[in-house]
mmCIF file with all atom_site columns, C-alpha atoms in Angstrom:
data_model
loop_
_atom_site.group_PDB
_atom_site.id
_atom_site.type_symbol
_atom_site.label_atom_id
_atom_site.label_alt_id
_atom_site.label_comp_id
_atom_site.label_asym_id
_atom_site.label_entity_id
_atom_site.label_seq_id
_atom_site.pdbx_PDB_ins_code
_atom_site.Cartn_x
_atom_site.Cartn_y
_atom_site.Cartn_z
_atom_site.occupancy
_atom_site.B_iso_or_equiv
_atom_site.pdbx_formal_charge
_atom_site.auth_seq_id
_atom_site.auth_comp_id
_atom_site.auth_asym_id
_atom_site.auth_atom_id
_atom_site.pdbx_PDB_model_num
ATOM 1  C CA . MET P 1 1  ? 73.890  104.945 112.795 1.00 38.00 ? 1  MET P CA 1
ATOM 2  C CA . LYS P 1 2  ? 76.555  102.444 113.807 1.00 52.00 ? 2  LYS P CA 1
ATOM 3  C CA . ASN P 1 3  ? 76.558  99.000  112.292 1.00 58.00 ? 3  ASN P CA 1
ATOM 4  C CA . ASP P 1 4  ? 76.365  96.202  114.935 1.00 61.00 ? 4  ASP P CA 1
ATOM 5  C CA . ASP P 1 5  ? 79.010  94.211  113.116 1.00 69.00 ? 5  ASP P CA 1
ATOM 6  C CA . GLU P 1 6  ? 81.429  97.193  113.237 1.00 75.00 ? 6  GLU P CA 1
ATOM 7  C CA . PRO P 1 7  ? 83.867  96.950  116.099 1.00 78.00 ? 7  PRO P CA 1
ATOM 8  C CA . SER P 1 8  ? 84.250  99.906  118.458 1.00 84.00 ? 8  SER P CA 1
ATOM 9  C CA . HIS P 1 9  ? 87.043  102.340 117.781 1.00 84.00 ? 9  HIS P CA 1
ATOM 10 C CA . GLU P 1 10 ? 88.901  101.108 120.853 1.00 89.00 ? 10 GLU P CA 1
ATOM 11 C CA . THR P 1 11 ? 88.615  97.453  119.709 1.00 87.00 ? 11 THR P CA 1
ATOM 12 C CA . GLN P 1 12 ? 89.804  98.366  116.261 1.00 84.00 ? 12 GLN P CA 1
ATOM 13 C CA . ASN P 1 13 ? 92.913  100.122 117.732 1.00 83.00 ? 13 ASN P CA 1
ATOM 14 C CA . GLU P 1 14 ? 93.599  97.086  119.946 1.00 88.00 ? 14 GLU P CA 1
ATOM 15 C CA . TRP P 1 15 ? 93.426  94.684  117.009 1.00 88.00 ? 15 TRP P CA 1
ATOM 16 C CA . GLU P 1 16 ? 95.425  96.876  114.666 1.00 86.00 ? 16 GLU P CA 1
ATOM 17 C CA . ASN P 1 17 ? 98.163  97.483  117.236 1.00 86.00 ? 17 ASN P CA 1
ATOM 18 C CA . ASP P 1 18 ? 98.413  93.784  118.393 1.00 89.00 ? 18 ASP P CA 1
ATOM 19 C CA . PRO P 1 19 ? 101.545 92.240  116.810 1.00 88.00 ? 19 PRO P CA 1
ATOM 20 C CA . ASN P 1 20 ? 99.836  88.813  116.928 1.00 92.00 ? 20 ASN P CA 1
ATOM 21 C CA . ASN P 1 21 ? 97.427  90.041  114.250 1.00 91.00 ? 21 ASN P CA 1
ATOM 22 C CA . TRP P 1 22 ? 100.216 90.872  111.789 1.00 91.00 ? 22 TRP P CA 1
ATOM 23 C CA . ILE P 1 23 ? 102.126 88.249  109.788 1.00 91.00 ? 23 ILE P CA 1
ATOM 24 C CA . TRP P 1 24 ? 105.723 89.394  109.260 1.00 93.00 ? 24 TRP P CA 1
ATOM 25 C CA . GLY P 1 25 ? 104.535 92.838  110.384 1.00 87.00 ? 25 GLY P CA 1
ATOM 26 C CA . MET P 1 26 ? 102.950 93.382  106.909 1.00 88.00 ? 26 MET P CA 1
ATOM 27 C CA . PHE P 1 27 ? 99.902  91.169  106.556 1.00 89.00 ? 27 PHE P CA 1
ATOM 28 C CA . TYR P 1 28 ? 96.830  91.693  108.755 1.00 90.00 ? 28 TYR P CA 1
ATOM 29 C CA . TYR P 1 29 ? 95.241  88.392  109.745 1.00 92.00 ? 29 TYR P CA 1
ATOM 30 C CA . ASN P 1 30 ? 92.504  88.544  112.341 1.00 91.00 ? 30 ASN P CA 1
ATOM 31 C CA . ARG P 1 31 ? 89.538  86.114  112.326 1.00 90.00 ? 31 ARG P CA 1
ATOM 32 C CA . LYS P 1 32 ? 87.697  88.177  114.922 1.00 90.00 ? 32 LYS P CA 1
ATOM 33 C CA . ASP P 1 33 ? 87.673  91.242  112.718 1.00 86.00 ? 33 ASP P CA 1
ATOM 34 C CA . LYS P 1 34 ? 84.834  91.004  110.200 1.00 85.00 ? 34 LYS P CA 1
ATOM 35 C CA . ARG P 1 35 ? 86.149  93.897  108.086 1.00 85.00 ? 35 ARG P CA 1
ATOM 36 C CA . SER P 1 36 ? 87.627  92.870  104.754 1.00 84.00 ? 36 SER P CA 1
ATOM 37 C CA . TYR P 1 37 ? 89.435  96.190  104.333 1.00 83.00 ? 37 TYR P CA 1
ATOM 38 C CA . PHE P 1 38 ? 90.237  98.956  106.694 1.00 83.00 ? 38 PHE P CA 1
ATOM 39 C CA . PRO P 1 39 ? 92.078  102.330 106.219 1.00 81.00 ? 39 PRO P CA 1
ATOM 40 C CA . LYS P 1 40 ? 95.748  102.564 107.127 1.00 82.00 ? 40 LYS P CA 1
ATOM 41 C CA . LYS P 1 41 ? 96.768  104.842 109.968 1.00 79.00 ? 41 LYS P CA 1
ATOM 42 C CA . ILE P 1 42 ? 97.525  107.658 107.452 1.00 81.00 ? 42 ILE P CA 1
ATOM 43 C CA . LYS P 1 43 ? 94.363  107.416 105.298 1.00 80.00 ? 43 LYS P CA 1
ATOM 44 C CA . GLN P 1 44 ? 96.081  108.850 102.183 1.00 86.00 ? 44 GLN P CA 1
ATOM 45 C CA . PHE P 1 45 ? 98.348  105.778 102.033 1.00 89.00 ? 45 PHE P CA 1
ATOM 46 C CA . GLY P 1 46 ? 95.446  103.440 101.200 1.00 88.00 ? 46 GLY P CA 1
ATOM 47 C CA . TRP P 1 47 ? 93.866  100.392 102.801 1.00 88.00 ? 47 TRP P CA 1
ATOM 48 C CA . HIS P 1 48 ? 94.873  97.130  104.582 1.00 86.00 ? 48 HIS P CA 1
ATOM 49 C CA . ALA P 1 49 ? 93.288  93.859  103.662 1.00 87.00 ? 49 ALA P CA 1
ATOM 50 C CA . ASN P 1 50 ? 92.291  91.342  106.328 1.00 89.00 ? 50 ASN P CA 1
ATOM 51 C CA . TYR P 1 51 ? 93.751  88.095  104.998 1.00 89.00 ? 51 TYR P CA 1
ATOM 52 C CA . ALA P 1 52 ? 91.592  86.065  107.355 1.00 90.00 ? 52 ALA P CA 1
ATOM 53 C CA . ASP P 1 53 ? 88.379  87.053  105.517 1.00 88.00 ? 53 ASP P CA 1
ATOM 54 C CA . PRO P 1 54 ? 87.233  84.161  103.327 1.00 88.00 ? 54 PRO P CA 1
ATOM 55 C CA . SER P 1 55 ? 86.239  86.483  100.455 1.00 87.00 ? 55 SER P CA 1
ATOM 56 C CA . TYR P 1 56 ? 89.841  87.717  100.263 1.00 85.00 ? 56 TYR P CA 1
ATOM 57 C CA . SER P 1 57 ? 91.180  84.153  100.128 1.00 84.00 ? 57 SER P CA 1
ATOM 58 C CA . ILE P 1 58 ? 88.958  83.550  97.014  1.00 89.00 ? 58 ILE P CA 1
ATOM 59 C CA . ILE P 1 59 ? 90.268  86.699  95.371  1.00 88.00 ? 59 ILE P CA 1
ATOM 60 C CA . ILE P 1 60 ? 93.885  85.604  96.027  1.00 88.00 ? 60 ILE P CA 1
ATOM 61 C CA . LEU P 1 61 ? 93.240  82.081  94.623  1.00 92.00 ? 61 LEU P CA 1
ATOM 62 C CA . LEU P 1 62 ? 91.617  83.550  91.518  1.00 95.00 ? 62 LEU P CA 1
ATOM 63 C CA . LEU P 1 63 ? 94.560  85.885  90.897  1.00 94.00 ? 63 LEU P CA 1
ATOM 64 C CA . ILE P 1 64 ? 96.991  82.994  91.288  1.00 96.00 ? 64 ILE P CA 1
ATOM 65 C CA . ALA P 1 65 ? 94.935  80.883  88.855  1.00 97.00 ? 65 ALA P CA 1
ATOM 66 C CA . ILE P 1 66 ? 94.912  83.713  86.312  1.00 97.00 ? 66 ILE P CA 1
ATOM 67 C CA . ILE P 1 67 ? 98.628  84.227  86.570  1.00 97.00 ? 67 ILE P CA 1
ATOM 68 C CA . LEU P 1 68 ? 99.321  80.494  86.143  1.00 97.00 ? 68 LEU P CA 1
ATOM 69 C CA . ILE P 1 69 ? 96.983  80.319  83.115  1.00 96.00 ? 69 ILE P CA 1
ATOM 70 C CA . LEU P 1 70 ? 98.747  83.292  81.530  1.00 96.00 ? 70 LEU P CA 1
ATOM 71 C CA . ILE P 1 71 ? 102.155 81.730  82.178  1.00 95.00 ? 71 ILE P CA 1
ATOM 72 C CA . LYS P 1 72 ? 101.041 78.398  80.677  1.00 93.00 ? 72 LYS P CA 1
ATOM 73 C CA . TYR P 1 73 ? 99.583  79.876  77.543  1.00 92.00 ? 73 TYR P CA 1
ATOM 74 C CA . SER P 1 74 ? 102.254 82.535  76.930  1.00 88.00 ? 74 SER P CA 1
ATOM 75 C CA . ARG P 1 75 ? 104.825 79.937  75.897  1.00 76.00 ? 75 ARG P CA 1
#
């Protein structure tokens, strides 16, 4: 059964192929796309993250905070 939040295959392809949804051609940023992660074109190469997803922003901020704390206390 298909999830109602899941975009259609055609919509996914449109979003993924639209250069406006890619920052510097590397970072996927699409507020319309509710997926946090999606597979790369060649599935063996891993996954892309949707940087527009709020949960991903929290993860990035936590990682930055951990790195800054480690730098501060390693001196």
